[in-house]
XYZ file of C-alpha atoms in Angstrom:
428
model
C -122.385 20.852 49.481
C -118.687 20.811 50.708
C -115.958 21.600 49.260
C -114.648 18.315 46.883
C -112.711 15.815 47.312
C -111.232 15.329 43.647
C -107.556 14.176 43.502
C -106.493 15.737 40.272
C -103.117 14.243 39.573
C -101.895 15.532 36.167
C -105.271 15.448 34.077
C -106.920 12.817 35.702
C -109.228 13.672 38.537
C -110.969 11.202 40.836
C -113.944 12.591 43.018
C -115.976 10.769 45.676
C -119.487 10.319 44.909
C -121.175 12.613 46.325
C -118.680 15.592 44.664
C -119.317 14.263 40.953
C -120.696 17.324 40.225
C -118.985 20.110 41.577
C -116.770 22.030 39.417
C -114.248 23.898 41.698
C -111.504 20.691 42.486
C -108.261 22.140 43.582
C -104.900 20.804 41.915
C -103.638 17.772 42.679
C -99.955 16.460 43.757
C -97.261 17.313 41.823
C -93.528 15.986 42.156
C -90.709 18.462 41.776
C -88.903 16.942 39.776
C -91.618 15.557 37.980
C -91.763 18.963 36.389
C -89.902 20.753 33.882
C -89.864 24.524 34.162
C -91.234 24.967 30.730
C -94.300 22.208 32.229
C -97.725 24.535 32.377
C -97.898 23.022 35.615
C -95.012 24.504 36.554
C -94.369 27.800 39.603
C -96.889 29.296 41.608
C -99.630 26.091 40.354
C -97.651 23.261 42.037
C -98.774 25.264 44.793
C -101.603 23.973 44.865
C -102.784 21.553 47.063
C -104.533 18.122 46.420
C -107.862 18.670 46.747
C -108.770 15.823 48.731
C -111.649 15.905 51.820
C -109.089 15.588 54.991
C -108.734 16.551 58.434
C -109.509 16.984 61.306
C -109.151 18.359 64.961
C -107.922 16.368 67.336
C -109.085 15.450 70.857
C -106.349 13.566 72.922
C -108.775 12.411 75.769
C -112.048 12.826 73.064
C -113.086 14.754 76.104
C -115.572 17.679 75.011
C -117.369 15.732 71.837
C -119.625 18.153 70.217
C -115.780 21.051 70.360
C -112.263 20.582 70.515
C -110.648 19.869 73.342
C -107.304 19.803 75.119
C -105.202 17.630 72.850
C -103.182 16.691 76.202
C -105.577 15.253 78.256
C -104.990 11.509 76.484
C -105.953 8.621 79.418
C -108.253 5.990 78.146
C -110.692 4.425 80.319
C -109.988 1.048 81.404
C -110.602 -0.692 78.565
C -114.255 -3.383 78.052
C -114.332 -6.513 76.237
C -112.408 -6.134 72.688
C -113.791 -5.497 69.566
C -113.607 -8.595 67.280
C -111.722 -7.174 63.901
C -113.449 -6.307 60.984
C -112.096 -6.105 57.180
C -114.119 -3.064 55.652
C -114.057 -2.588 50.959
C -112.840 -5.408 49.068
C -109.521 -4.059 46.860
C -106.032 -4.744 46.677
C -104.512 -2.223 49.121
C -104.976 -3.335 52.512
C -105.266 -0.401 55.485
C -104.586 -1.328 58.609
C -106.811 1.461 61.027
C -106.086 0.984 64.540
C -108.371 2.359 66.948
C -109.150 2.340 70.718
C -112.701 0.791 70.493
C -112.801 -0.703 73.472
C -112.017 1.740 75.623
C -115.055 2.431 77.953
C -116.327 6.521 78.068
C -115.103 9.380 75.633
C -112.615 7.015 73.793
C -114.464 4.676 72.608
C -117.464 7.061 71.867
C -115.192 8.735 69.901
C -113.836 5.736 67.966
C -116.825 4.145 66.488
C -117.816 7.409 65.021
C -114.395 7.172 64.204
C -114.936 4.067 62.716
C -118.173 5.183 60.584
C -116.851 7.678 59.931
C -113.603 5.637 57.727
C -116.124 3.945 55.957
C -118.416 6.218 54.928
C -115.054 7.432 52.912
C -114.788 4.439 51.858
C -118.172 4.513 50.690
C -118.987 8.270 49.351
C -114.890 7.885 47.327
C -116.147 6.318 43.905
C -114.932 2.130 43.451
C -111.756 2.195 46.080
C -109.016 0.049 45.967
C -109.023 -0.201 49.560
C -109.183 -2.965 52.017
C -109.590 -1.187 55.457
C -108.378 -3.786 58.194
C -110.001 -2.585 61.546
C -108.109 -3.408 65.393
C -109.138 -2.921 68.218
C -106.456 -1.141 70.773
C -108.530 -1.011 73.727
C -106.668 1.960 74.454
C -103.415 1.266 75.394
C -100.016 0.941 74.086
C -100.232 -3.256 74.713
C -103.540 -3.025 72.775
C -101.882 -1.001 69.746
C -98.536 -3.370 69.608
C -101.152 -6.173 69.110
C -103.059 -4.103 66.354
C -100.788 -3.382 64.183
C -99.218 -6.270 64.345
C -101.445 -7.829 63.024
C -102.763 -5.469 60.529
C -99.435 -6.081 58.848
C -99.268 -9.748 59.119
C -102.642 -9.910 56.820
C -100.670 -6.859 54.428
C -101.161 -3.703 55.637
C -99.639 -1.587 53.733
C -100.002 1.591 55.209
C -100.786 2.066 59.514
C -104.376 5.323 60.039
C -103.872 5.479 63.816
C -103.675 5.097 66.962
C -105.573 8.205 68.573
C -103.181 7.909 71.452
C -99.878 9.750 72.009
C -98.488 7.143 74.573
C -99.606 4.319 71.862
C -97.866 5.265 69.134
C -94.107 5.105 69.231
C -95.275 1.587 70.132
C -97.304 0.629 66.359
C -93.762 2.810 64.553
C -91.700 0.056 66.311
C -93.118 -2.154 64.210
C -94.020 -0.430 61.145
C -90.439 0.621 61.166
C -89.481 -2.721 60.713
C -91.516 -2.961 58.001
C -90.817 -0.128 55.923
C -94.532 0.577 56.496
C -95.420 4.614 57.594
C -98.089 5.278 60.005
C -100.310 8.300 59.964
C -100.616 8.744 63.268
C -104.086 10.126 65.557
C -102.254 12.357 68.038
C -101.864 15.512 68.241
C -98.711 15.020 70.656
C -95.637 16.243 67.947
C -93.112 14.433 69.889
C -94.032 11.148 68.551
C -94.008 11.937 65.291
C -90.786 11.201 63.099
C -89.562 9.310 61.459
C -92.166 7.173 59.078
C -94.943 8.972 61.434
C -96.980 11.077 60.214
C -99.761 12.885 63.006
C -102.762 13.677 60.453
C -103.997 16.244 63.704
C -104.616 20.054 64.558
C -101.086 20.162 66.334
C -101.364 23.203 69.499
C -98.635 25.230 66.934
C -100.705 25.777 64.360
C -102.997 27.798 65.861
C -100.294 29.473 68.149
C -98.420 30.791 64.199
C -101.597 31.701 63.162
C -103.235 33.835 65.216
C -99.541 35.179 66.407
C -99.116 35.969 62.036
C -102.305 37.893 62.354
C -101.993 39.254 64.753
C -99.073 41.484 63.373
C -101.050 42.096 60.328
C -103.239 44.097 61.986
C -100.308 46.134 63.384
C -100.414 44.297 67.480
C -96.181 43.522 67.856
C -96.078 43.579 71.531
C -97.836 41.406 73.770
C -98.836 39.658 76.420
C -99.659 36.177 77.444
C -101.443 34.224 79.777
C -101.166 29.873 79.529
C -101.881 27.100 82.295
C -98.443 25.340 83.350
C -99.264 21.978 82.324
C -97.877 20.158 79.064
C -100.656 22.313 77.340
C -99.233 25.210 78.009
C -95.067 24.180 77.971
C -96.253 23.352 73.744
C -98.058 26.603 73.343
C -96.010 28.769 75.044
C -93.062 27.087 72.900
C -94.728 28.237 69.894
C -96.000 31.331 71.251
C -92.687 32.379 72.032
C -90.684 31.561 68.446
C -94.100 32.626 66.535
C -93.868 36.660 67.960
C -89.971 36.386 67.560
C -90.503 35.438 64.108
C -92.598 39.096 63.489
C -90.340 40.824 65.035
C -92.241 41.649 67.862
C -92.241 41.327 72.078
C -93.574 40.002 75.002
C -93.851 42.543 77.627
C -95.451 40.053 80.445
C -95.911 36.669 80.428
C -97.315 33.661 83.521
C -98.286 30.646 84.167
C -100.960 29.796 86.556
C -101.813 26.741 88.212
C -104.745 25.647 89.963
C -104.677 29.992 91.449
C -104.727 31.954 88.543
C -105.695 35.082 90.554
C -101.687 35.250 91.338
C -100.433 35.760 87.156
C -103.728 37.465 86.665
C -102.674 39.982 88.697
C -99.395 40.321 87.571
C -100.367 40.359 83.730
C -102.724 43.333 84.880
C -100.205 45.287 85.754
C -97.984 45.066 82.186
C -101.372 45.482 80.195
C -100.961 48.864 79.309
C -97.707 48.131 77.207
C -99.464 45.713 75.188
C -101.720 45.705 72.060
C -102.483 41.674 72.214
C -102.974 39.243 75.350
C -102.379 35.121 74.205
C -104.897 33.239 76.463
C -104.760 29.757 76.018
C -106.366 27.116 77.655
C -109.902 25.054 77.260
C -113.512 26.554 77.764
C -113.842 26.652 80.806
C -110.088 27.840 81.832
C -109.442 30.128 78.918
C -113.032 31.470 80.846
C -112.232 31.282 84.841
C -108.550 33.133 83.621
C -110.409 35.890 81.570
C -112.660 36.497 84.576
C -109.664 36.125 86.654
C -107.608 38.844 84.586
C -111.015 41.305 84.969
C -110.760 40.395 89.052
C -107.176 41.735 88.301
C -108.487 45.630 87.156
C -107.429 44.584 83.550
C -110.592 46.542 80.898
C -110.103 43.138 78.308
C -112.407 45.610 76.346
C -108.962 47.838 75.373
C -107.172 44.905 74.200
C -107.201 42.728 71.385
C -107.733 39.285 72.265
C -106.378 36.031 70.710
C -106.713 31.807 71.860
C -106.190 28.886 70.349
C -108.551 26.410 68.695
C -109.420 25.367 72.738
C -111.480 28.583 72.018
C -114.196 26.718 69.887
C -116.629 26.189 72.927
C -119.541 27.229 74.300
C -118.772 29.055 77.463
C -116.794 30.598 75.748
C -119.016 32.453 73.235
C -121.344 32.929 76.222
C -118.364 35.290 77.763
C -119.196 38.881 77.988
C -115.711 39.377 78.941
C -114.135 37.299 75.568
C -116.279 38.987 73.328
C -114.296 39.715 70.066
C -111.580 37.913 71.058
C -109.581 36.333 67.990
C -108.428 32.341 67.910
C -106.922 30.276 64.729
C -109.430 26.918 64.716
C -110.474 25.825 61.116
C -113.892 27.156 59.499
C -116.304 25.607 60.591
C -118.147 25.230 57.242
C -116.511 22.457 56.577
C -117.158 19.826 59.298
C -121.140 21.354 59.291
C -121.125 19.640 55.457
C -119.531 16.199 56.748
C -121.582 16.323 59.659
C -124.818 16.415 57.987
C -124.117 13.675 55.954
C -122.888 11.188 58.754
C -126.126 12.204 60.431
C -128.306 11.309 57.802
C -126.293 7.879 57.663
C -126.120 7.037 60.770
C -129.202 8.376 62.360
C -125.972 10.050 65.102
C -123.843 12.952 65.263
C -120.412 12.859 64.492
C -118.120 13.585 67.245
C -115.145 16.493 66.502
C -112.516 13.611 65.463
C -114.681 11.591 63.204
C -112.727 13.858 60.480
C -109.705 12.602 60.935
C -110.448 9.099 60.584
C -112.888 10.544 56.868
C -110.267 11.959 55.630
C -107.585 9.551 56.336
C -108.634 7.000 54.265
C -109.983 9.953 51.818
C -106.284 10.119 51.435
C -105.079 6.674 51.113
C -107.309 5.945 48.977
C -106.565 8.568 46.081
C -102.720 7.354 47.045
C -103.415 4.067 46.089
C -105.601 4.921 42.837
C -103.083 7.563 41.705
C -99.978 7.618 43.110
C -98.659 3.746 41.880
C -96.334 1.907 43.574
C -94.729 4.871 46.062
C -98.149 5.474 47.308
C -97.503 5.670 50.403
C -93.736 6.517 51.215
C -91.954 9.777 52.293
C -92.081 11.215 49.748
C -95.561 10.960 48.637
C -97.131 11.693 52.192
C -94.521 14.759 52.360
C -95.811 16.619 48.941
C -95.029 20.212 49.360
C -98.009 20.931 47.679
C -100.315 19.546 50.328
C -103.755 18.277 51.055
C -106.953 20.115 50.870
C -109.665 18.412 53.411
C -112.640 18.924 55.504
C -110.851 21.680 57.808
C -109.118 23.042 55.160
C -105.367 23.115 53.570
C -102.166 20.530 55.717
C -98.796 18.643 54.911
C -97.415 16.318 56.423
C -93.605 17.659 57.103
C -90.203 15.389 56.858
C -90.309 15.253 61.357
C -93.864 14.255 60.770
C -95.569 16.592 62.080
C -97.828 18.682 59.890
C -98.420 22.501 59.060
C -102.104 23.696 58.700
C -103.954 25.772 56.942
C -106.845 27.798 59.500
C -109.462 30.479 59.872
C -109.036 33.327 61.991
C -112.384 33.106 64.251
C -113.900 35.776 66.296
C -115.693 35.140 69.279
C -119.827 36.558 69.259
C -122.190 35.761 71.419
C -124.257 32.148 70.312
C -120.665 31.800 68.394
C -117.968 32.896 66.219
C -118.156 34.316 62.650
C -114.416 33.852 60.537
C -112.494 38.123 60.205
C -109.673 35.861 57.567
C -110.421 32.895 55.755
C -108.707 29.159 55.392
C -105.516 30.171 53.027
C -105.931 28.464 49.292
C -102.115 27.029 49.095
C -99.353 26.883 50.743
C -96.471 29.133 50.522
C -92.626 28.003 49.648
């Protein structure tokens, strides 16, 4: 049974059909100014999350369909024949869902799975007052602009999507003129901003969580080996900031291109002064980087290895060099439960991004039911209490990025095991 998807506002509880019998619902959103200090709901409980099944990591190019993938490889293949618009549900609140349904290859496969998950969310939510306006953007900025314009013209109060970072600005240019919010599925934080919120797993969240955890266990000196690409640039900035916040020090830092050997040798020579080694890349590349470190003479069993959610990959689990490494990622139990319900409904496995669409639809359905006319306003979407979803807590920041509550997982042969669970509420 998955975590409860109840949304509780005040004393009212709303749950999807599969969660009706659950009693472990979390507290819901509360506007900070709506409760006096004498209210029994004031104080620490106001930090509890909206109990609403949401969330899921994003893969930008939809490569690596069963695991978390590099979000910065986001070029869609040429589109096939456009998919016809579709309306699902009969509710009074219209919501645009923009996906690359006709894109070729993995992008189109992911879009179909996300569309299925969105429809599943409507079916599992009790009597949602939502009508989904499903639009195909063909995986292009031009398609996103056309799809968004169609949804807005049909009365959409909020847009869910697009998937690709290159398409988000095209949609945002239209929604901002109408004062309509966007919840996009990109992991490129540069496309977030006023009225554009990212429902995805940002690399920054992974880095912050794993560095914080390592520091809490006494790690103070860090070495790092990162790819010299867009993903590596984002991770580098987050890593240096996270280490600085914990008054740690970076004793070695190198980036690599196709040749990992030179960077690996440089880092290996400095490992004697470090008590943690951070490697952030996708599954194949992490294994190759670890092998390069071993070839350079590093004994990786004598240092704590750290990574990001891209380590959630069978190749990493099978690597002898990476055994015992720690990485930040969603607790996998939420996705397993979601996958079981998806398989029962559609007869196939969902892609890992499918939770994004489910989460987004569940969120807007709950807010439409509970938040009145301000349901999709920035004040509601950026409630500091956040939301609790399939993959743990998250909250939108005012700048459109998000903060995630992640577990810390340990690499083991055949899989991974949690060593620190996801937080149950956000701090201040």
